[in-house]
Amino acid sequence: KAKSVEEYIDSFPDKTQKSLKQVRKTIKSAAPKSIEDISYGMPAYKLNGKPLVYFGGYEKHIGFYATPTGHKKFEKQLSKYKQGKGSVQFPLDEAMPLKLITAIVKFRVTENNAKYAKKK
Protein backbone atom coordinates (compact mmCIF):
# COMPACT_ATOMS: atom_id res chain seq x y z
CA LYS A 1 0.00 0.00 0.00
CA ALA A 2 1.27 3.43 -0.98
CA LYS A 3 2.15 5.82 1.82
CA SER A 4 2.21 8.93 -0.40
CA VAL A 5 0.58 10.11 -3.60
CA GLU A 6 3.97 9.99 -5.37
CA GLU A 7 4.43 6.37 -4.32
CA TYR A 8 0.87 5.58 -5.47
CA ILE A 9 1.37 7.15 -8.90
CA ASP A 10 4.81 5.55 -9.32
CA SER A 11 3.24 2.08 -8.90
CA PHE A 12 1.46 2.37 -12.29
CA PRO A 13 2.69 1.94 -15.89
CA ASP A 14 4.01 5.10 -17.59
CA LYS A 15 0.86 5.84 -19.60
CA THR A 16 -1.33 5.60 -16.50
CA GLN A 17 1.18 7.68 -14.50
CA LYS A 18 0.91 10.47 -17.06
CA SER A 19 -2.89 10.66 -16.66
CA LEU A 20 -2.69 10.35 -12.85
CA LYS A 21 -0.17 13.21 -12.73
CA GLN A 22 -2.44 15.39 -14.91
CA VAL A 23 -5.42 14.73 -12.65
CA ARG A 24 -3.35 15.38 -9.51
CA LYS A 25 -1.98 18.68 -10.86
CA THR A 26 -5.49 19.76 -11.91
CA ILE A 27 -6.96 19.03 -8.47
CA LYS A 28 -4.12 20.79 -6.65
CA SER A 29 -4.43 23.90 -8.81
CA ALA A 30 -8.25 23.99 -8.44
CA ALA A 31 -8.05 23.42 -4.67
CA PRO A 32 -4.68 24.84 -3.56
CA LYS A 33 -5.64 24.86 0.14
CA SER A 34 -6.68 21.21 0.16
CA ILE A 35 -4.74 18.61 2.10
CA GLU A 36 -3.43 15.71 0.02
CA ASP A 37 -3.33 12.25 1.56
CA ILE A 38 -3.95 8.58 0.85
CA SER A 39 -7.39 7.38 1.93
CA TYR A 40 -9.21 4.18 0.93
CA GLY A 41 -5.91 3.23 -0.73
CA MET A 42 -5.98 6.13 -3.22
CA PRO A 43 -5.12 9.85 -3.46
CA ALA A 44 -7.58 11.90 -1.44
CA TYR A 45 -8.05 15.63 -1.00
CA LYS A 46 -9.64 17.24 2.03
CA LEU A 47 -10.58 20.78 2.89
CA ASN A 48 -11.74 21.98 6.31
CA GLY A 49 -11.25 18.42 7.51
CA LYS A 50 -13.86 17.07 5.06
CA PRO A 51 -13.39 15.06 1.82
CA LEU A 52 -13.34 16.97 -1.48
CA VAL A 53 -12.40 14.41 -4.15
CA TYR A 54 -10.50 11.18 -4.63
CA PHE A 55 -8.98 9.57 -7.71
CA GLY A 56 -7.50 6.21 -8.55
CA GLY A 57 -5.69 4.41 -11.32
CA TYR A 58 -7.01 1.26 -12.96
CA GLU A 59 -6.00 -0.85 -15.92
CA LYS A 60 -8.13 1.01 -18.47
CA HIS A 61 -9.36 4.15 -16.72
CA ILE A 62 -8.87 6.75 -14.04
CA GLY A 63 -11.58 6.60 -11.38
CA PHE A 64 -12.72 9.99 -10.09
CA TYR A 65 -14.81 10.34 -6.95
CA ALA A 66 -16.32 13.72 -6.16
CA THR A 67 -18.84 12.48 -3.59
CA PRO A 68 -22.44 12.32 -4.73
CA THR A 69 -22.93 16.12 -4.92
CA GLY A 70 -20.09 16.70 -7.39
CA HIS A 71 -21.44 14.02 -9.68
CA LYS A 72 -25.04 15.18 -9.40
CA LYS A 73 -24.17 18.80 -10.21
CA PHE A 74 -22.24 17.77 -13.36
CA GLU A 75 -24.33 14.76 -14.41
CA LYS A 76 -24.96 16.15 -17.90
CA GLN A 77 -21.23 16.70 -18.60
CA LEU A 78 -20.37 13.31 -17.06
CA SER A 79 -23.10 11.40 -18.89
CA LYS A 80 -20.76 10.20 -21.65
CA TYR A 81 -18.58 8.36 -19.14
CA LYS A 82 -19.19 5.06 -17.38
CA GLN A 83 -20.35 5.76 -13.84
CA GLY A 84 -21.09 4.09 -10.55
CA LYS A 85 -22.59 5.53 -7.38
CA GLY A 86 -20.38 8.52 -6.63
CA SER A 87 -17.77 7.57 -9.22
CA VAL A 88 -16.93 8.18 -12.85
CA GLN A 89 -14.43 6.44 -15.13
CA PHE A 90 -12.26 8.48 -17.48
CA PRO A 91 -10.81 6.07 -20.09
CA LEU A 92 -7.02 6.04 -20.41
CA ASP A 93 -7.27 5.97 -24.20
CA GLU A 94 -8.93 9.42 -24.21
CA ALA A 95 -7.61 12.80 -23.09
CA MET A 96 -8.40 13.47 -19.45
CA PRO A 97 -11.25 16.03 -19.22
CA LEU A 98 -9.14 18.45 -17.17
CA LYS A 99 -11.48 21.45 -17.58
CA LEU A 100 -14.38 19.36 -16.30
CA ILE A 101 -12.30 18.04 -13.39
CA THR A 102 -11.34 21.65 -12.54
CA ALA A 103 -15.01 22.73 -12.57
CA ILE A 104 -16.05 19.81 -10.35
CA VAL A 105 -13.23 20.41 -7.86
CA LYS A 106 -13.98 24.15 -7.67
CA PHE A 107 -17.67 23.34 -7.09
CA ARG A 108 -16.70 20.97 -4.26
CA VAL A 109 -14.39 23.62 -2.73
CA THR A 110 -17.23 26.17 -2.75
CA GLU A 111 -19.64 23.63 -1.28
CA ASN A 112 -17.15 22.52 1.37
CA ASN A 113 -16.32 26.12 2.37
CA ALA A 114 -20.03 27.00 2.63
CA LYS A 115 -20.68 24.05 4.95
CA TYR A 116 -17.63 24.95 7.03
CA ALA A 117 -18.74 28.61 7.30
CA LYS A 118 -22.16 27.55 8.61
CA LYS A 119 -20.54 25.56 11.41
CA LYS A 120 -18.46 28.50 12.63
Tab-separated table of N, CA and C in Angstrom:
chain	number	residue	atom	x	y	z
A	1	LYS	N	0.834	-1.204	0.000
A	1	LYS	CA	0.000	0.000	0.000
A	1	LYS	C	0.872	1.258	0.000
A	2	ALA	N	0.510	2.188	-0.855
A	2	ALA	CA	1.271	3.430	-0.980
A	2	ALA	C	1.097	4.291	0.275
A	3	LYS	N	2.191	4.931	0.667
A	3	LYS	CA	2.148	5.823	1.821
A	3	LYS	C	2.054	7.291	1.401
A	4	SER	N	2.299	7.555	0.109
A	4	SER	CA	2.214	8.928	-0.399
A	4	SER	C	1.603	8.880	-1.798
A	5	VAL	N	1.159	10.036	-2.265
A	5	VAL	CA	0.577	10.110	-3.602
A	5	VAL	C	1.646	9.812	-4.652
A	6	GLU	N	2.872	10.284	-4.433
A	6	GLU	CA	3.968	9.992	-5.367
A	6	GLU	C	4.177	8.484	-5.487
A	7	GLU	N	4.226	7.815	-4.347
A	7	GLU	CA	4.430	6.371	-4.320
A	7	GLU	C	3.261	5.665	-5.035
A	8	TYR	N	2.057	6.141	-4.808
A	8	TYR	CA	0.871	5.577	-5.466
A	8	TYR	C	0.993	5.693	-6.991
A	9	ILE	N	1.272	6.904	-7.454
A	9	ILE	CA	1.368	7.148	-8.904
A	9	ILE	C	2.505	6.335	-9.519
A	10	ASP	N	3.636	6.280	-8.814
A	10	ASP	CA	4.808	5.546	-9.323
A	10	ASP	C	4.561	4.045	-9.471
A	11	SER	N	3.520	3.524	-8.837
A	11	SER	CA	3.242	2.083	-8.901
A	11	SER	C	2.526	1.677	-10.190
A	12	PHE	N	2.196	2.649	-11.051
A	12	PHE	CA	1.464	2.372	-12.288
A	12	PHE	C	2.377	2.438	-13.516
A	13	PRO	N	1.932	1.822	-14.633
A	13	PRO	CA	2.688	1.942	-15.890
A	13	PRO	C	2.764	3.408	-16.346
A	14	ASP	N	3.761	3.713	-17.167
A	14	ASP	CA	4.012	5.097	-17.586
A	14	ASP	C	2.786	5.820	-18.129
A	15	LYS	N	2.029	5.176	-18.999
A	15	LYS	CA	0.865	5.839	-19.604
A	15	LYS	C	-0.163	6.228	-18.530
A	16	THR	N	-0.382	5.320	-17.586
A	16	THR	CA	-1.325	5.603	-16.501
A	16	THR	C	-0.765	6.700	-15.606
A	17	GLN	N	0.542	6.647	-15.331
A	17	GLN	CA	1.178	7.679	-14.496
A	17	GLN	C	0.949	9.070	-15.083
A	18	LYS	N	1.079	9.177	-16.400
A	18	LYS	CA	0.908	10.474	-17.057
A	18	LYS	C	-0.484	11.033	-16.768
A	19	SER	N	-1.512	10.211	-16.912
A	19	SER	CA	-2.885	10.656	-16.655
A	19	SER	C	-3.102	10.964	-15.176
A	20	LEU	N	-2.560	10.115	-14.300
A	20	LEU	CA	-2.691	10.354	-12.855
A	20	LEU	C	-2.039	11.679	-12.464
A	21	LYS	N	-0.868	11.948	-13.036
A	21	LYS	CA	-0.172	13.211	-12.726
A	21	LYS	C	-0.972	14.419	-13.215
A	22	GLN	N	-1.611	14.289	-14.384
A	22	GLN	CA	-2.442	15.390	-14.906
A	22	GLN	C	-3.617	15.654	-13.970
A	23	VAL	N	-4.268	14.591	-13.538
A	23	VAL	CA	-5.423	14.732	-12.648
A	23	VAL	C	-4.984	15.347	-11.321
A	24	ARG	N	-3.867	14.853	-10.781
A	24	ARG	CA	-3.352	15.382	-9.514
A	24	ARG	C	-3.053	16.878	-9.617
A	25	LYS	N	-2.345	17.265	-10.666
A	25	LYS	CA	-1.985	18.676	-10.858
A	25	LYS	C	-3.241	19.539	-10.989
A	26	THR	N	-4.231	19.036	-11.709
A	26	THR	CA	-5.489	19.761	-11.915
A	26	THR	C	-6.212	19.966	-10.583
A	27	ILE	N	-6.288	18.925	-9.775
A	27	ILE	CA	-6.957	19.030	-8.467
A	27	ILE	C	-6.221	20.026	-7.580
A	28	LYS	N	-4.899	19.907	-7.524
A	28	LYS	CA	-4.115	20.793	-6.651
A	28	LYS	C	-4.225	22.253	-7.078
A	29	SER	N	-4.325	22.511	-8.385
A	29	SER	CA	-4.432	23.902	-8.810
A	29	SER	C	-5.851	24.433	-8.599
A	30	ALA	N	-6.868	23.559	-8.669
A	30	ALA	CA	-8.252	23.991	-8.439
A	30	ALA	C	-8.572	24.108	-6.947
A	31	ALA	N	-7.821	23.401	-6.115
A	31	ALA	CA	-8.051	23.422	-4.665
A	31	ALA	C	-6.710	23.539	-3.938
A	32	PRO	N	-6.036	24.702	-4.113
A	32	PRO	CA	-4.676	24.842	-3.564
A	32	PRO	C	-4.582	24.721	-2.037
A	33	LYS	N	-5.686	24.953	-1.328
A	33	LYS	CA	-5.644	24.856	0.141
A	33	LYS	C	-6.009	23.471	0.656
A	34	SER	N	-6.301	22.561	-0.266
A	34	SER	CA	-6.681	21.210	0.159
A	34	SER	C	-5.473	20.453	0.697
A	35	ILE	N	-5.762	19.470	1.520
A	35	ILE	CA	-4.738	18.613	2.101
A	35	ILE	C	-4.740	17.300	1.315
A	36	GLU	N	-3.568	16.931	0.806
A	36	GLU	CA	-3.430	15.710	0.019
A	36	GLU	C	-2.996	14.564	0.924
A	37	ASP	N	-3.629	13.409	0.733
A	37	ASP	CA	-3.331	12.247	1.562
A	37	ASP	C	-3.691	10.984	0.785
A	38	ILE	N	-3.468	9.848	1.395
A	38	ILE	CA	-3.948	8.577	0.853
A	38	ILE	C	-5.088	8.131	1.773
A	39	SER	N	-6.237	7.847	1.172
A	39	SER	CA	-7.393	7.376	1.925
A	39	SER	C	-8.112	6.338	1.063
A	40	TYR	N	-8.598	5.287	1.686
A	40	TYR	CA	-9.211	4.182	0.933
A	40	TYR	C	-8.232	3.644	-0.120
A	41	GLY	N	-6.933	3.759	0.161
A	41	GLY	CA	-5.913	3.231	-0.734
A	41	GLY	C	-5.665	4.052	-1.985
A	42	MET	N	-6.169	5.288	-2.029
A	42	MET	CA	-5.980	6.131	-3.220
A	42	MET	C	-5.773	7.586	-2.816
A	43	PRO	N	-5.288	8.428	-3.765
A	43	PRO	CA	-5.119	9.847	-3.463
A	43	PRO	C	-6.446	10.493	-3.063
A	44	ALA	N	-6.391	11.244	-1.978
A	44	ALA	CA	-7.578	11.895	-1.436
A	44	ALA	C	-7.246	13.346	-1.105
A	45	TYR	N	-8.226	14.199	-1.269
A	45	TYR	CA	-8.051	15.630	-1.002
A	45	TYR	C	-9.141	16.069	-0.048
A	46	LYS	N	-8.706	16.763	1.015
A	46	LYS	CA	-9.645	17.239	2.025
A	46	LYS	C	-9.485	18.735	2.199
A	47	LEU	N	-10.572	19.355	2.606
A	47	LEU	CA	-10.579	20.782	2.894
A	47	LEU	C	-11.456	20.969	4.116
A	48	ASN	N	-11.002	21.772	5.070
A	48	ASN	CA	-11.744	21.983	6.312
A	48	ASN	C	-12.021	20.654	7.019
A	49	GLY	N	-11.108	19.704	6.854
A	49	GLY	CA	-11.248	18.416	7.505
A	49	GLY	C	-12.252	17.471	6.858
A	50	LYS	N	-12.837	17.875	5.741
A	50	LYS	CA	-13.856	17.068	5.057
A	50	LYS	C	-13.382	16.683	3.658
A	51	PRO	N	-13.796	15.507	3.162
A	51	PRO	CA	-13.387	15.064	1.824
A	51	PRO	C	-13.868	16.000	0.713
A	52	LEU	N	-12.989	16.212	-0.263
A	52	LEU	CA	-13.340	16.969	-1.477
A	52	LEU	C	-13.526	15.981	-2.621
A	53	VAL	N	-12.396	15.379	-3.045
A	53	VAL	CA	-12.404	14.413	-4.146
A	53	VAL	C	-11.320	13.361	-3.909
A	54	TYR	N	-11.480	12.258	-4.619
A	54	TYR	CA	-10.501	11.180	-4.635
A	54	TYR	C	-10.279	10.809	-6.095
A	55	PHE	N	-9.143	10.159	-6.383
A	55	PHE	CA	-8.980	9.567	-7.707
A	55	PHE	C	-8.130	8.315	-7.590
A	56	GLY	N	-8.255	7.452	-8.589
A	56	GLY	CA	-7.500	6.206	-8.547
A	56	GLY	C	-7.183	5.705	-9.939
A	57	GLY	N	-6.096	4.985	-10.047
A	57	GLY	CA	-5.692	4.414	-11.321
A	57	GLY	C	-6.153	2.975	-11.455
A	58	TYR	N	-6.567	2.624	-12.646
A	58	TYR	CA	-7.006	1.263	-12.960
A	58	TYR	C	-6.399	0.866	-14.299
A	59	GLU	N	-6.616	-0.349	-14.700
A	59	GLU	CA	-5.996	-0.846	-15.923
A	59	GLU	C	-6.390	-0.038	-17.155
A	60	LYS	N	-7.655	0.333	-17.257
A	60	LYS	CA	-8.133	1.006	-18.465
A	60	LYS	C	-8.741	2.383	-18.234
A	61	HIS	N	-8.749	2.844	-16.995
A	61	HIS	CA	-9.363	4.145	-16.722
A	61	HIS	C	-8.791	4.771	-15.453
A	62	ILE	N	-9.127	6.044	-15.292
A	62	ILE	CA	-8.873	6.754	-14.035
A	62	ILE	C	-10.237	6.902	-13.368
A	63	GLY	N	-10.341	6.430	-12.140
A	63	GLY	CA	-11.577	6.604	-11.381
A	63	GLY	C	-11.532	7.956	-10.685
A	64	PHE	N	-12.645	8.669	-10.736
A	64	PHE	CA	-12.725	9.989	-10.095
A	64	PHE	C	-13.953	9.984	-9.200
A	65	TYR	N	-13.761	10.409	-7.969
A	65	TYR	CA	-14.807	10.336	-6.946
A	65	TYR	C	-14.984	11.722	-6.328
A	66	ALA	N	-16.083	12.366	-6.658
A	66	ALA	CA	-16.325	13.724	-6.156
A	66	ALA	C	-17.512	13.750	-5.197
A	67	THR	N	-17.683	12.668	-4.470
A	67	THR	CA	-18.838	12.480	-3.587
A	67	THR	C	-20.123	12.677	-4.402
A	68	PRO	N	-21.224	12.245	-3.907
A	68	PRO	CA	-22.443	12.322	-4.731
A	68	PRO	C	-22.776	13.724	-5.250
A	69	THR	N	-22.517	14.772	-4.479
A	69	THR	CA	-22.926	16.118	-4.922
A	69	THR	C	-22.175	16.587	-6.158
A	70	GLY	N	-20.883	16.296	-6.226
A	70	GLY	CA	-20.093	16.698	-7.394
A	70	GLY	C	-20.558	16.006	-8.659
A	71	HIS	N	-20.958	14.767	-8.523
A	71	HIS	CA	-21.444	14.015	-9.683
A	71	HIS	C	-22.836	14.478	-10.091
A	72	LYS	N	-23.669	14.752	-9.108
A	72	LYS	CA	-25.042	15.180	-9.395
A	72	LYS	C	-25.047	16.526	-10.119
A	73	LYS	N	-24.243	17.463	-9.630
A	73	LYS	CA	-24.175	18.802	-10.212
A	73	LYS	C	-23.704	18.768	-11.680
A	74	PHE	N	-22.832	17.836	-12.014
A	74	PHE	CA	-22.243	17.768	-13.358
A	74	PHE	C	-22.712	16.531	-14.132
A	75	GLU	N	-23.903	16.020	-13.791
A	75	GLU	CA	-24.335	14.762	-14.412
A	75	GLU	C	-24.458	14.856	-15.928
A	76	LYS	N	-24.845	16.013	-16.448
A	76	LYS	CA	-24.962	16.151	-17.904
A	76	LYS	C	-23.582	16.021	-18.569
A	77	GLN	N	-22.584	16.743	-18.046
A	77	GLN	CA	-21.233	16.698	-18.604
A	77	GLN	C	-20.575	15.319	-18.412
A	78	LEU	N	-20.964	14.613	-17.355
A	78	LEU	CA	-20.372	13.307	-17.057
A	78	LEU	C	-21.105	12.156	-17.742
A	79	SER	N	-22.233	12.455	-18.368
A	79	SER	CA	-23.103	11.396	-18.885
A	79	SER	C	-22.441	10.508	-19.946
A	80	LYS	N	-21.424	11.018	-20.615
A	80	LYS	CA	-20.765	10.203	-21.653
A	80	LYS	C	-19.778	9.176	-21.081
A	81	TYR	N	-19.532	9.267	-19.780
A	81	TYR	CA	-18.581	8.361	-19.135
A	81	TYR	C	-19.302	7.275	-18.338
A	82	LYS	N	-18.666	6.129	-18.209
A	82	LYS	CA	-19.194	5.061	-17.379
A	82	LYS	C	-19.160	5.537	-15.925
A	83	GLN	N	-20.259	5.279	-15.203
A	83	GLN	CA	-20.352	5.765	-13.836
A	83	GLN	C	-20.877	4.691	-12.891
A	84	GLY	N	-20.540	4.882	-11.630
A	84	GLY	CA	-21.092	4.087	-10.547
A	84	GLY	C	-21.631	5.078	-9.536
A	85	LYS	N	-22.087	4.609	-8.406
A	85	LYS	CA	-22.587	5.529	-7.385
A	85	LYS	C	-21.417	6.358	-6.846
A	86	GLY	N	-21.442	7.643	-7.125
A	86	GLY	CA	-20.384	8.522	-6.632
A	86	GLY	C	-19.047	8.373	-7.329
A	87	SER	N	-19.042	7.737	-8.507
A	87	SER	CA	-17.769	7.575	-9.224
A	87	SER	C	-17.985	7.736	-10.726
A	88	VAL	N	-16.900	8.093	-11.397
A	88	VAL	CA	-16.929	8.183	-12.854
A	88	VAL	C	-15.603	7.639	-13.362
A	89	GLN	N	-15.637	7.027	-14.546
A	89	GLN	CA	-14.427	6.444	-15.127
A	89	GLN	C	-14.026	7.229	-16.368
A	90	PHE	N	-12.810	7.784	-16.328
A	90	PHE	CA	-12.257	8.484	-17.477
A	90	PHE	C	-11.302	7.515	-18.179
A	91	PRO	N	-11.638	7.062	-19.405
A	91	PRO	CA	-10.807	6.072	-20.092
A	91	PRO	C	-9.388	6.575	-20.359
A	92	LEU	N	-8.421	5.679	-20.184
A	92	LEU	CA	-7.019	6.041	-20.413
A	92	LEU	C	-6.707	6.277	-21.881
A	93	ASP	N	-7.543	5.764	-22.777
A	93	ASP	CA	-7.272	5.972	-24.201
A	93	ASP	C	-7.912	7.251	-24.744
A	94	GLU	N	-8.406	8.096	-23.838
A	94	GLU	CA	-8.928	9.417	-24.210
A	94	GLU	C	-8.183	10.466	-23.384
A	95	ALA	N	-8.206	11.706	-23.869
A	95	ALA	CA	-7.607	12.800	-23.094
A	95	ALA	C	-8.411	12.976	-21.800
A	96	MET	N	-7.707	13.214	-20.712
A	96	MET	CA	-8.399	13.467	-19.451
A	96	MET	C	-9.184	14.780	-19.583
A	97	PRO	N	-10.436	14.811	-19.116
A	97	PRO	CA	-11.245	16.030	-19.218
A	97	PRO	C	-10.869	17.021	-18.103
A	98	LEU	N	-9.702	17.631	-18.250
A	98	LEU	CA	-9.140	18.449	-17.168
A	98	LEU	C	-9.992	19.677	-16.849
A	99	LYS	N	-10.613	20.285	-17.852
A	99	LYS	CA	-11.481	21.446	-17.578
A	99	LYS	C	-12.687	21.027	-16.750
A	100	LEU	N	-13.240	19.874	-17.066
A	100	LEU	CA	-14.383	19.361	-16.303
A	100	LEU	C	-13.958	19.007	-14.880
A	101	ILE	N	-12.809	18.368	-14.729
A	101	ILE	CA	-12.302	18.042	-13.388
A	101	ILE	C	-12.099	19.331	-12.587
A	102	THR	N	-11.537	20.352	-13.220
A	102	THR	CA	-11.344	21.648	-12.544
A	102	THR	C	-12.682	22.205	-12.064
A	103	ALA	N	-13.682	22.188	-12.935
A	103	ALA	CA	-15.008	22.726	-12.572
A	103	ALA	C	-15.615	21.946	-11.407
A	104	ILE	N	-15.488	20.637	-11.436
A	104	ILE	CA	-16.048	19.810	-10.354
A	104	ILE	C	-15.330	20.093	-9.038
A	105	VAL	N	-14.001	20.156	-9.082
A	105	VAL	CA	-13.234	20.410	-7.856
A	105	VAL	C	-13.573	21.786	-7.299
A	106	LYS	N	-13.647	22.801	-8.152
A	106	LYS	CA	-13.984	24.153	-7.674
A	106	LYS	C	-15.386	24.181	-7.060
A	107	PHE	N	-16.326	23.459	-7.659
A	107	PHE	CA	-17.668	23.343	-7.092
A	107	PHE	C	-17.602	22.721	-5.696
A	108	ARG	N	-16.821	21.643	-5.564
A	108	ARG	CA	-16.701	20.973	-4.261
A	108	ARG	C	-16.025	21.872	-3.241
A	109	VAL	N	-15.039	22.677	-3.647
A	109	VAL	CA	-14.387	23.624	-2.732
A	109	VAL	C	-15.419	24.636	-2.223
A	110	THR	N	-16.204	25.196	-3.127
A	110	THR	CA	-17.228	26.173	-2.749
A	110	THR	C	-18.234	25.545	-1.788
A	111	GLU	N	-18.677	24.356	-2.117
A	111	GLU	CA	-19.639	23.632	-1.284
A	111	GLU	C	-19.053	23.346	0.098
A	112	ASN	N	-17.826	22.859	0.129
A	112	ASN	CA	-17.150	22.519	1.374
A	112	ASN	C	-16.967	23.776	2.240
A	113	ASN	N	-16.518	24.878	1.620
A	113	ASN	CA	-16.318	26.123	2.370
A	113	ASN	C	-17.627	26.657	2.929
A	114	ALA	N	-18.715	26.534	2.172
A	114	ALA	CA	-20.028	27.004	2.633
A	114	ALA	C	-20.489	26.205	3.848
A	115	LYS	N	-20.308	24.889	3.816
A	115	LYS	CA	-20.676	24.049	4.952
A	115	LYS	C	-19.836	24.403	6.172
A	116	TYR	N	-18.543	24.619	5.937
A	116	TYR	CA	-17.632	24.953	7.030
A	116	TYR	C	-18.015	26.300	7.651
A	117	ALA	N	-18.366	27.280	6.808
A	117	ALA	CA	-18.740	28.612	7.299
A	117	ALA	C	-19.994	28.551	8.178
A	118	LYS	N	-20.928	27.697	7.819
A	118	LYS	CA	-22.163	27.552	8.606
A	118	LYS	C	-21.881	27.012	9.999
A	119	LYS	N	-20.853	26.180	10.116
A	119	LYS	CA	-20.536	25.561	11.409
A	119	LYS	C	-19.817	26.515	12.349
A	120	LYS	N	-19.229	27.561	11.795
A	120	LYS	CA	-18.458	28.500	12.631
A	120	LYS	C	-19.359	29.334	13.506
